[in-house]
CSV table of C-alpha atoms and ligand atoms in Angstrom, one decimal:
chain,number,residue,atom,x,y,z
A,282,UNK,CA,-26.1,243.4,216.3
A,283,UNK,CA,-26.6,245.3,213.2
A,284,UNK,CA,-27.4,249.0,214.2
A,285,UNK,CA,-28.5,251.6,212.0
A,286,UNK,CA,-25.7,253.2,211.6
A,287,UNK,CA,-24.4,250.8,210.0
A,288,UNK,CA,-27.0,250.9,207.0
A,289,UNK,CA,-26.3,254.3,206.7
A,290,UNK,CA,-23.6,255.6,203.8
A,291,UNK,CA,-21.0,256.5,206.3
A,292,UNK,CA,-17.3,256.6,205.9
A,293,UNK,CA,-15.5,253.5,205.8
A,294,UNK,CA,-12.6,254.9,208.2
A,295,UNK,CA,-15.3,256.0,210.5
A,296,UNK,CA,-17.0,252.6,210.7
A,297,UNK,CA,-16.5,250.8,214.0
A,298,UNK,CA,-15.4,253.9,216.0
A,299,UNK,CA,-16.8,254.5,219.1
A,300,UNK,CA,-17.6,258.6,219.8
A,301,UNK,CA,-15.9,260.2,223.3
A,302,UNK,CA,-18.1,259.3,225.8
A,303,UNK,CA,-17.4,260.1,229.8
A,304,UNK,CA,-20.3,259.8,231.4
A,305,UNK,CA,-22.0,262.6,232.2
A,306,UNK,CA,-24.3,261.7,235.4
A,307,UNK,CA,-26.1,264.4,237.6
A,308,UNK,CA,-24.5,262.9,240.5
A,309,UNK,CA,-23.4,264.7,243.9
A,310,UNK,CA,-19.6,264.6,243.6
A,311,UNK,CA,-18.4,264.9,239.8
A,312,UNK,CA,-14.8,263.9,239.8
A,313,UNK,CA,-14.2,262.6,236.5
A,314,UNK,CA,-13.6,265.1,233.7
A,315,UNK,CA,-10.6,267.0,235.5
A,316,UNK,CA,-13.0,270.5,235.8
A,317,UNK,CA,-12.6,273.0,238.1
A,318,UNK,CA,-15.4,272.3,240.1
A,319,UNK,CA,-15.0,276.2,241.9
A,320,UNK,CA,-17.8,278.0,240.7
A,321,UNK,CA,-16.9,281.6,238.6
A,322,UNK,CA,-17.0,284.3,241.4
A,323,UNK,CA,-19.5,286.7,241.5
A,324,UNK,CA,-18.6,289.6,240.8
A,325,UNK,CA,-16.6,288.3,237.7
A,326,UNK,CA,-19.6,286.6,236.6
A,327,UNK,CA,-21.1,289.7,236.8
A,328,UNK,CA,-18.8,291.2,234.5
A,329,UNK,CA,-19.1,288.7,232.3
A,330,UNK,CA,-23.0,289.0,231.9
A,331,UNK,CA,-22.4,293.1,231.6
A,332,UNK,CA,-19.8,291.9,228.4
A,333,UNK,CA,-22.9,289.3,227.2
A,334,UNK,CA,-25.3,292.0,227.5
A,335,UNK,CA,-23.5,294.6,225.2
A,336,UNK,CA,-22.6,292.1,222.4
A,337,UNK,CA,-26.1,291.1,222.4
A,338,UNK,CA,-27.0,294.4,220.7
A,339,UNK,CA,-25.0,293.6,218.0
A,340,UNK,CA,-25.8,290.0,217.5
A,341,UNK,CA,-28.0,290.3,214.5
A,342,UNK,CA,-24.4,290.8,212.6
A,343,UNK,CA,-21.5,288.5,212.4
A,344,UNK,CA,-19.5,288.5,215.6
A,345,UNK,CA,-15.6,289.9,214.6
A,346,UNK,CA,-14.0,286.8,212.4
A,347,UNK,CA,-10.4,287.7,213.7
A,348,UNK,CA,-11.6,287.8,217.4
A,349,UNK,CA,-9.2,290.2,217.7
A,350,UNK,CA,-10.2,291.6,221.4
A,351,UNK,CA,-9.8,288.1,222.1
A,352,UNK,CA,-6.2,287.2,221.0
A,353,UNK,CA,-4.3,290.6,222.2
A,354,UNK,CA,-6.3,289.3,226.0
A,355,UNK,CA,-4.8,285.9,225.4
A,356,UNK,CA,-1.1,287.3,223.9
A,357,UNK,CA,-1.1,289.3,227.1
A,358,UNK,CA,-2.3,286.5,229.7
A,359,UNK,CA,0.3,284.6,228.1
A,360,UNK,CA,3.2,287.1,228.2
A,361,UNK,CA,6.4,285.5,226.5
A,362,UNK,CA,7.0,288.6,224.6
A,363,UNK,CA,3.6,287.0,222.3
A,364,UNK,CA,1.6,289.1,220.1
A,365,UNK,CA,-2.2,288.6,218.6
A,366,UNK,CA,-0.5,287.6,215.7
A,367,UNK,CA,0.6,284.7,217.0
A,368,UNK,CA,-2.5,283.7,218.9
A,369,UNK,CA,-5.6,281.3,217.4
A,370,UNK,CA,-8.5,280.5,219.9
A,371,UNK,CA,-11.9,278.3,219.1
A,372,UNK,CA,-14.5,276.4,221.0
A,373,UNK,CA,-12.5,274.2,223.5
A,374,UNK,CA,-8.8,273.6,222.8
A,375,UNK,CA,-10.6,270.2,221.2
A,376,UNK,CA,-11.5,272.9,218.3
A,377,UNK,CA,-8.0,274.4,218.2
A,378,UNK,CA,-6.6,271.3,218.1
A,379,UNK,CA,-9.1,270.0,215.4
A,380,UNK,CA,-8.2,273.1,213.1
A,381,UNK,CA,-4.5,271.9,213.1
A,382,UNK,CA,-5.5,268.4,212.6
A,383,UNK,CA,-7.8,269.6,209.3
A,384,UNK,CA,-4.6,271.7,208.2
A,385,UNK,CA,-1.9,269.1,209.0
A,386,UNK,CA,-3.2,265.7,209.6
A,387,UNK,CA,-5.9,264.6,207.0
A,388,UNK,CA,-6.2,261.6,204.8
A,389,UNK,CA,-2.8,260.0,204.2
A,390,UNK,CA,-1.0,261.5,206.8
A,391,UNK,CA,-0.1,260.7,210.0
A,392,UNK,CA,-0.6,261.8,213.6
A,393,UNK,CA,1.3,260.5,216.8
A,394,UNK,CA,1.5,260.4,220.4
A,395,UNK,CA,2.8,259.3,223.9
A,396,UNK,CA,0.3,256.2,225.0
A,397,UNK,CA,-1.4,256.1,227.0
A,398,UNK,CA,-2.3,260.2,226.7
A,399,UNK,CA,-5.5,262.6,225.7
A,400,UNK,CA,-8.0,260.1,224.6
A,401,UNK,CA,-9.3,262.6,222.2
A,402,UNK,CA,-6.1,263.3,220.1
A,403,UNK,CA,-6.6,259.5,217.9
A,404,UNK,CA,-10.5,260.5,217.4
A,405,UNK,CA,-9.7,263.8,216.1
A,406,UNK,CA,-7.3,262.6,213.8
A,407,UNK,CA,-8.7,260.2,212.6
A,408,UNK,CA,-12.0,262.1,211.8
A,409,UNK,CA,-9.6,263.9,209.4
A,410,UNK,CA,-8.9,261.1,208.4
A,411,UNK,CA,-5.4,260.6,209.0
A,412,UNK,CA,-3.7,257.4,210.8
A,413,UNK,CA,-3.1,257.3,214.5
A,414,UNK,CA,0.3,255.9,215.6
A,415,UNK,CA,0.3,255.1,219.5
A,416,UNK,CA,4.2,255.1,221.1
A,417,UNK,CA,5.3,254.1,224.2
A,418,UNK,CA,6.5,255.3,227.5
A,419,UNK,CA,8.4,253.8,230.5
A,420,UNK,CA,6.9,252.2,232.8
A,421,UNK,CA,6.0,255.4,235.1
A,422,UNK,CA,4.6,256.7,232.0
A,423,UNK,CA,7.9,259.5,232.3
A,424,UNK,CA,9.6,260.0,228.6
A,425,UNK,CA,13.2,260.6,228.1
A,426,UNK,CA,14.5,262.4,225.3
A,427,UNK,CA,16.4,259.3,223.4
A,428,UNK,CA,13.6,257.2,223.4
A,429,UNK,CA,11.0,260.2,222.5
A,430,UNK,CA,13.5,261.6,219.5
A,431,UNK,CA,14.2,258.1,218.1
A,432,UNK,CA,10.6,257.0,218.1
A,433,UNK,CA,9.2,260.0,216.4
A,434,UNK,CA,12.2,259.5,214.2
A,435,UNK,CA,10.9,256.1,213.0
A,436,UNK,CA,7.3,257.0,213.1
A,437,UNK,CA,7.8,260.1,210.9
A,438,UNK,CA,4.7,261.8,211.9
A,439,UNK,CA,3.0,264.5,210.3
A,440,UNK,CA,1.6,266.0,213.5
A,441,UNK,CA,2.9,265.1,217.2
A,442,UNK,CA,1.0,265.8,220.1
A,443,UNK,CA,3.1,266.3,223.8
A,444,UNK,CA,0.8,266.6,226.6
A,445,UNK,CA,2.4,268.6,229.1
A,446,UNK,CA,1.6,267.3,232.0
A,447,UNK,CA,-0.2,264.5,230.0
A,448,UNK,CA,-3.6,263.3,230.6
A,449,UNK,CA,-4.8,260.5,232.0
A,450,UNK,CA,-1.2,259.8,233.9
A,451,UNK,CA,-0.8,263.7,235.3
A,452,UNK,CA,3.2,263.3,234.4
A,453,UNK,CA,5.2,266.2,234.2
A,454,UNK,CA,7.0,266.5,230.5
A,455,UNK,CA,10.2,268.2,230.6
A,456,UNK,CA,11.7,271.1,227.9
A,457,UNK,CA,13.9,268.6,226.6
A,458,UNK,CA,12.1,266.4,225.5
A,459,UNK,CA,10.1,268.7,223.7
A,460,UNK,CA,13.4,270.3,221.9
A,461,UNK,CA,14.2,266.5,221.0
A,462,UNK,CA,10.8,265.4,219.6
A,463,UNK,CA,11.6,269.1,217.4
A,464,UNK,CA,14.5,268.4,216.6
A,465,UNK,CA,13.5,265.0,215.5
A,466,UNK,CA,10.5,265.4,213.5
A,467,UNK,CA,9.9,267.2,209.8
A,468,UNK,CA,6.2,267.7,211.3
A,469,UNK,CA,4.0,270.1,213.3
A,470,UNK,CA,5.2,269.4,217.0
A,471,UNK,CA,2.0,270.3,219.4
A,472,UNK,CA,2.2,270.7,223.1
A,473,UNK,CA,-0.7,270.4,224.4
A,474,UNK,CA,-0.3,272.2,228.1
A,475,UNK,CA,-4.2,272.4,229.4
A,476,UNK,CA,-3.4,271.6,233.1
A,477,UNK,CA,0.0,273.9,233.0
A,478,UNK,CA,-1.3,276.2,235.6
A,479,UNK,CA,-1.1,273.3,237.8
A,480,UNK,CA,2.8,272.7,237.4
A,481,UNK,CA,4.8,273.6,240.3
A,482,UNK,CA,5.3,277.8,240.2
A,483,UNK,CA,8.2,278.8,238.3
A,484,UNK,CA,7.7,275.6,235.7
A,485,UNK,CA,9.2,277.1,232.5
A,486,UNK,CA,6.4,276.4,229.9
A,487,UNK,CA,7.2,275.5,226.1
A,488,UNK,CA,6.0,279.3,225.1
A,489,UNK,CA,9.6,279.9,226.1
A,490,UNK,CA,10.8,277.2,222.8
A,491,UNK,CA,8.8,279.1,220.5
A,492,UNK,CA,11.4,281.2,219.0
A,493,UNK,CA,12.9,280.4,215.9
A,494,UNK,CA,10.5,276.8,215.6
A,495,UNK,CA,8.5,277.3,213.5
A,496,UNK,CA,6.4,274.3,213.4
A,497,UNK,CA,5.8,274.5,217.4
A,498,UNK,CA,2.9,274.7,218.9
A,499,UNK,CA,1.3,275.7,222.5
A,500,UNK,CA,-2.2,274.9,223.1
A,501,UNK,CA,-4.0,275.6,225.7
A,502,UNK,CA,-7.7,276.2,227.5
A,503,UNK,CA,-10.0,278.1,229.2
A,504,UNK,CA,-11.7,274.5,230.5
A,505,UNK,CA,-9.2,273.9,233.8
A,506,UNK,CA,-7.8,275.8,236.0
A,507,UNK,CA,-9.9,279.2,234.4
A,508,UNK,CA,-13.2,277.6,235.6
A,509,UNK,CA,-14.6,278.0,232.3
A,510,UNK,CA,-15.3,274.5,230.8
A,511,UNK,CA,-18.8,275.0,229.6
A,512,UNK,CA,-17.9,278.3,227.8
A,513,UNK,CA,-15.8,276.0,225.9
A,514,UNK,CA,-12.8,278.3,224.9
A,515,UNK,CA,-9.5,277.0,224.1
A,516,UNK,CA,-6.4,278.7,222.3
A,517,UNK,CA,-2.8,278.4,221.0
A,518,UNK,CA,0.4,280.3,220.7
A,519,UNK,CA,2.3,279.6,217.1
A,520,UNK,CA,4.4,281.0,214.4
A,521,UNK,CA,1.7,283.7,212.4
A,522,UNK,CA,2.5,281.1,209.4
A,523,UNK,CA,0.9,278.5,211.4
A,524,UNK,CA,-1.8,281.0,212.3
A,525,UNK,CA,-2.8,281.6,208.7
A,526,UNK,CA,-3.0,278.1,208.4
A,527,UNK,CA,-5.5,277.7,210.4
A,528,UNK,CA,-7.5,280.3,208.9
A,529,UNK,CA,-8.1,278.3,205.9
A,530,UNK,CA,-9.9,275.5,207.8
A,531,UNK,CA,-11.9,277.0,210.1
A,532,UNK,CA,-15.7,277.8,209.8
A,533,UNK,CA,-16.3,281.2,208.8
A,534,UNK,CA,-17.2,283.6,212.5
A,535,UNK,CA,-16.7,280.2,214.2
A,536,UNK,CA,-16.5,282.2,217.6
A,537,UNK,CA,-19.8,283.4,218.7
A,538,UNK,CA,-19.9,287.1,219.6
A,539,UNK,CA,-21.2,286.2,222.9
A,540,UNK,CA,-18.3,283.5,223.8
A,541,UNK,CA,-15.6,286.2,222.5
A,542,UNK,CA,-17.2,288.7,224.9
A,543,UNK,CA,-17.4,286.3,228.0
A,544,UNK,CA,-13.6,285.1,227.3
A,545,UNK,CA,-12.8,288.6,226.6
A,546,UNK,CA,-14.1,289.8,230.2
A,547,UNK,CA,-13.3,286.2,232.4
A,548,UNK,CA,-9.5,286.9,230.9
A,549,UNK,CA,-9.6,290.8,232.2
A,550,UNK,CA,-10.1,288.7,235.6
A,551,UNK,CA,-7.6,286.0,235.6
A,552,UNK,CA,-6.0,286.9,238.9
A,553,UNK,CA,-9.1,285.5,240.6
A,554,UNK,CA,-10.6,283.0,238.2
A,555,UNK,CA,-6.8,281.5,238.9
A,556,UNK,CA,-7.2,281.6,242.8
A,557,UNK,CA,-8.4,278.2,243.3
A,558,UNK,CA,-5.4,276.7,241.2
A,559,UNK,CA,-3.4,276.6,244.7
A,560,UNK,CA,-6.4,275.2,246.8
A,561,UNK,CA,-6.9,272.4,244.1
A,562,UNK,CA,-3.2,271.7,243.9
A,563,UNK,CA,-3.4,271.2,247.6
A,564,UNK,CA,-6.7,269.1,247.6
A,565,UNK,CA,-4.8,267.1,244.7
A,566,UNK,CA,-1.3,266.0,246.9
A,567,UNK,CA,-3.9,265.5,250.2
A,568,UNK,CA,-5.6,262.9,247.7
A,569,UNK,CA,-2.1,261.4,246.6
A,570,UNK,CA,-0.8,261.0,250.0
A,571,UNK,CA,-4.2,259.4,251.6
A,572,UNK,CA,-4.7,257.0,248.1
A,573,UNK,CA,-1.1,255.8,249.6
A,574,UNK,CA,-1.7,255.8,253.1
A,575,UNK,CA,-5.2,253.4,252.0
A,576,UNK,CA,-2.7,251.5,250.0
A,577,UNK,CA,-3.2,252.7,246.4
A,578,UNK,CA,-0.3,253.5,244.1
A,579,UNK,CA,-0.6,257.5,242.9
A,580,UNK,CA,1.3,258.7,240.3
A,581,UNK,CA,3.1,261.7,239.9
A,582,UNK,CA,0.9,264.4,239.2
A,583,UNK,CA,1.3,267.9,237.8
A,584,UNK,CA,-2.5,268.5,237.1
A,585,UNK,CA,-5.6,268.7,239.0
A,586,UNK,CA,-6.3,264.9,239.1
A,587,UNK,CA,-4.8,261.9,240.1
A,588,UNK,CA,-4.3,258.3,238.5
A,589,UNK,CA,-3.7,255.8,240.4
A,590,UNK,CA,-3.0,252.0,240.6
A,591,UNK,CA,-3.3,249.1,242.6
A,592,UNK,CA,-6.9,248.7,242.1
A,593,UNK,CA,-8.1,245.2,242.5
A,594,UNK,CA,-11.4,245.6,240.0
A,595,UNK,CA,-11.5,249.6,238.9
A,596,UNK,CA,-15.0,248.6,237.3
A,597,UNK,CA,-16.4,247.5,240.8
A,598,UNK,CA,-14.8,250.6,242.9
A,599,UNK,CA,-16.0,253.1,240.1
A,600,UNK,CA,-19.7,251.6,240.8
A,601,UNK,CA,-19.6,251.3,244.3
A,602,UNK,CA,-18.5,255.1,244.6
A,603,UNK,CA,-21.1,255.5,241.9
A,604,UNK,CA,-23.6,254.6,244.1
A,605,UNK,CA,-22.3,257.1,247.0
A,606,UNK,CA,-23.2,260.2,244.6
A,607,UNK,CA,-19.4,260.0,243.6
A,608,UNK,CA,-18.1,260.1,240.0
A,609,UNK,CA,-14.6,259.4,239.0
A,610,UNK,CA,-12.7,258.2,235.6
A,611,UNK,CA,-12.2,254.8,234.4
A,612,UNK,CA,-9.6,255.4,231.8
A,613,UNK,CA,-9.0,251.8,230.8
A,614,UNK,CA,-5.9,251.2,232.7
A,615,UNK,CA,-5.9,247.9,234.3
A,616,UNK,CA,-6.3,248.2,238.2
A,617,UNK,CA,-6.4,252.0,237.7
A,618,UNK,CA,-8.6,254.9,238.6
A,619,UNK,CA,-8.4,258.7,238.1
A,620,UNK,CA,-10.1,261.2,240.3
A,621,UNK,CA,-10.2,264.9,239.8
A,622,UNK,CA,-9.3,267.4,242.6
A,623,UNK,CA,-12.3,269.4,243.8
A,624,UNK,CA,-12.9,270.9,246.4
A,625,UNK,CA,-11.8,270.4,250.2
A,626,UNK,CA,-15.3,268.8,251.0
A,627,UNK,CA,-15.3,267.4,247.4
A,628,UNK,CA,-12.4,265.5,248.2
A,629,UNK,CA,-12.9,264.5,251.6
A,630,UNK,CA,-16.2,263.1,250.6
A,631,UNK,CA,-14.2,261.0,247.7
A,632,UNK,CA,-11.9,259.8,250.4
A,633,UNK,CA,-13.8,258.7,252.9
A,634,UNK,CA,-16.2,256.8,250.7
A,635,UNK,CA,-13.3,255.1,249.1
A,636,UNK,CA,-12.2,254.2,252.8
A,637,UNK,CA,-15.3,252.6,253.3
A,638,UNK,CA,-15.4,250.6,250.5
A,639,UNK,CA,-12.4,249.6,251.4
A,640,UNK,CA,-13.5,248.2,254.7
A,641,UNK,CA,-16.6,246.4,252.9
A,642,UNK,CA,-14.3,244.8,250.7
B,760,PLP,C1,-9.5,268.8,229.1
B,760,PLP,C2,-8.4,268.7,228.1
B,760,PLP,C3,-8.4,269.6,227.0
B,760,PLP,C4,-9.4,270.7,226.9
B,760,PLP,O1,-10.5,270.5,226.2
B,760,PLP,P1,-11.4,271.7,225.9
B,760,PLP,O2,-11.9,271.4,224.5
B,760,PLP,O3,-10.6,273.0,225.9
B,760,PLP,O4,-12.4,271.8,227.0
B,760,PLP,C5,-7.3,269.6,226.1
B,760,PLP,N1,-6.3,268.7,226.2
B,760,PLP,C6,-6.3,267.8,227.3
B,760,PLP,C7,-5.2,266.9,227.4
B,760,PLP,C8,-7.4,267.8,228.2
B,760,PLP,O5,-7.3,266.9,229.2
């Protein structure tokens, strides 16, 4: 089939891609794109609205091109000794991580990561048009730091990305292996920590490796565990070199005045935006242990899903919960699934419908 696209004068390294696509259906149950599916309290919503309200005055000007309000909340939400200097933000961490891609990556250069991880991180190099390189991990999808440091060694990547704990697998990365792929590489090393906050507490986060590497870099979003996906905020902690970088990619005022004042304000309350992260974290290992007790294979996970194997024909479960109201992620892992943690009755509903298909089967 010929479509029109392909008539059109597009780019030859963008012909025969396929755009990020997981399905976004007004179903019942959505368990597939790793959201918090708590809603924002009230009273912080209300807040937030107050914040809206006051920037709207303004909003026949330019909203504040540094966001500076924004990065000293974010420096100190961080801690780490961090300050606004340091601190880059944009819509969705997808942006941020775009911005480093248009300042590092880019047409003959190269970008590389862990497979099978963050389905967006080949798309959005690519659209810069730099290569994709795709290594490996064991079979657990753990890495160790010999056979991270000697692949990146051999790949000798302009930009690496480290999910931390990665998406789709939810596996935990340690600190070493992050000093090694460093240590290894002449290129901008990116951790990409979105689901950190779900990490067992006390998990020492790659913040604490900034110092004296300058080519690190700490991402992370609003979208998770902060309840905040369709905001779409996202930021990271760098070097200020690295920071100025950026600043010569991005879209002039390319935070809206009203999404700096709504971050602004949800960040004054991140003690209770944050106090689902331990309900979900327990909704997540009740889902591990009953996928095991049903005879499913869970992996590890540090993050507010769950992959898991053993799957006899993921495309025929993911329709059959489908049609109970219940959407979860095929990732493209033969005889996998991976199901967000929502809430208790979120989950139990999940559970028990995958029981029952089950029994059908
Ligand atoms: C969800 C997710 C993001 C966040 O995307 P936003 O653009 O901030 O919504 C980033 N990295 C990974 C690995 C993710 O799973």
């Amino acid at each position: 089939m010929t479509s029109r696209l392909d008539r059109l004068p597009l780019r030859d390294d963008l012909r025969g891609l396929t755009p990020y696509g997981a399905p976004q259906a007004a179903l019942p149950v959505a368990l597939n794109v790793n959201e918090n599916t708590h809603a924002v309290p009230q009273d912080v919503a209300d807040d937030i609205l107050d914040s809206i309200a006051f920037a709207l005055r303004d909003v026949n000007r330019y909203p504040d091109r540094e966001f500076t309000a924004l990065r000293e909340g974010f420096a100190e939400y961080l801690g780490h000794g961090l300050t606004a200097d340091q601190i880059w933000a944009a819509n969705g961490s997808n942006e941020v991580l775009q911005h480093l891609l248009q300042a590092f990556g880019g047409p003959g250069r190269t970008a590389f990561g862990f497979a099978p991880t963050y389905s967006m991180y080949p798309l959005l190099a690519r659209a810069t048009g730099a290569a994709w390189i795709a290594g490996t991990r064991e079979a657990d999808y753990t890495i160790t730091a010999d056979a991270a440091s000697s692949q990146v060694a051999t790949a000798d990547p302009d930009v690496v990305f480290l999910c931390s704990p990665n998406n789709p697998t939810g596996t935990p990365l340690s600190l070493d292996v992050i000093e090694a792929v460093y240590a290894a590489s002449r290129g901008i090393v990116v951790v990409d920590e979105a689901y950190v906050e779900f990490a067992p507490h006390g998990t020492p986060s790659a913040l604490s490796l900034l110092p004296g590497r300058e080519r690190l870099v700490v991402s992370r979003t609003m979208s998770k565990a902060f309840a905040f996906a369709g905001a779409r905020v996202g930021y990271l902690a760098a070097d200020p070199a690295v920071i100025d970088a950026l600043r010569l990619v991005r879209l002039p005022y390319h935070l809206s005045a009203l999404t700096q004042a709504a971050a602004t304000a949800a960040l004054r309350h991140s003690d209770t935006m944050l106090r689902m992260v331990d309900d979900i974290v327990a909704q997540r290992d009740r889902i591990s242990a009953t996928l095991e007790a049903l005879g499913y294979l869970p992996h590890e996970s540090w993050t507010n899903f769950v992959l898991f194997g053993g799957v006899d024909d993921p495309a025929d479960t993911w329709r059959r919960l489908y049609d109970r109201g219940i959407l979860i992620r095929d990732v493209s892992i033969p005889h996998h699934l991976r199901v967000t943690a929502g809430t208790e009755d979120e989950t139990t509903a999940f559970l028990d419908a995958l029981a029952s298909i089950d029994s059908e089967a």
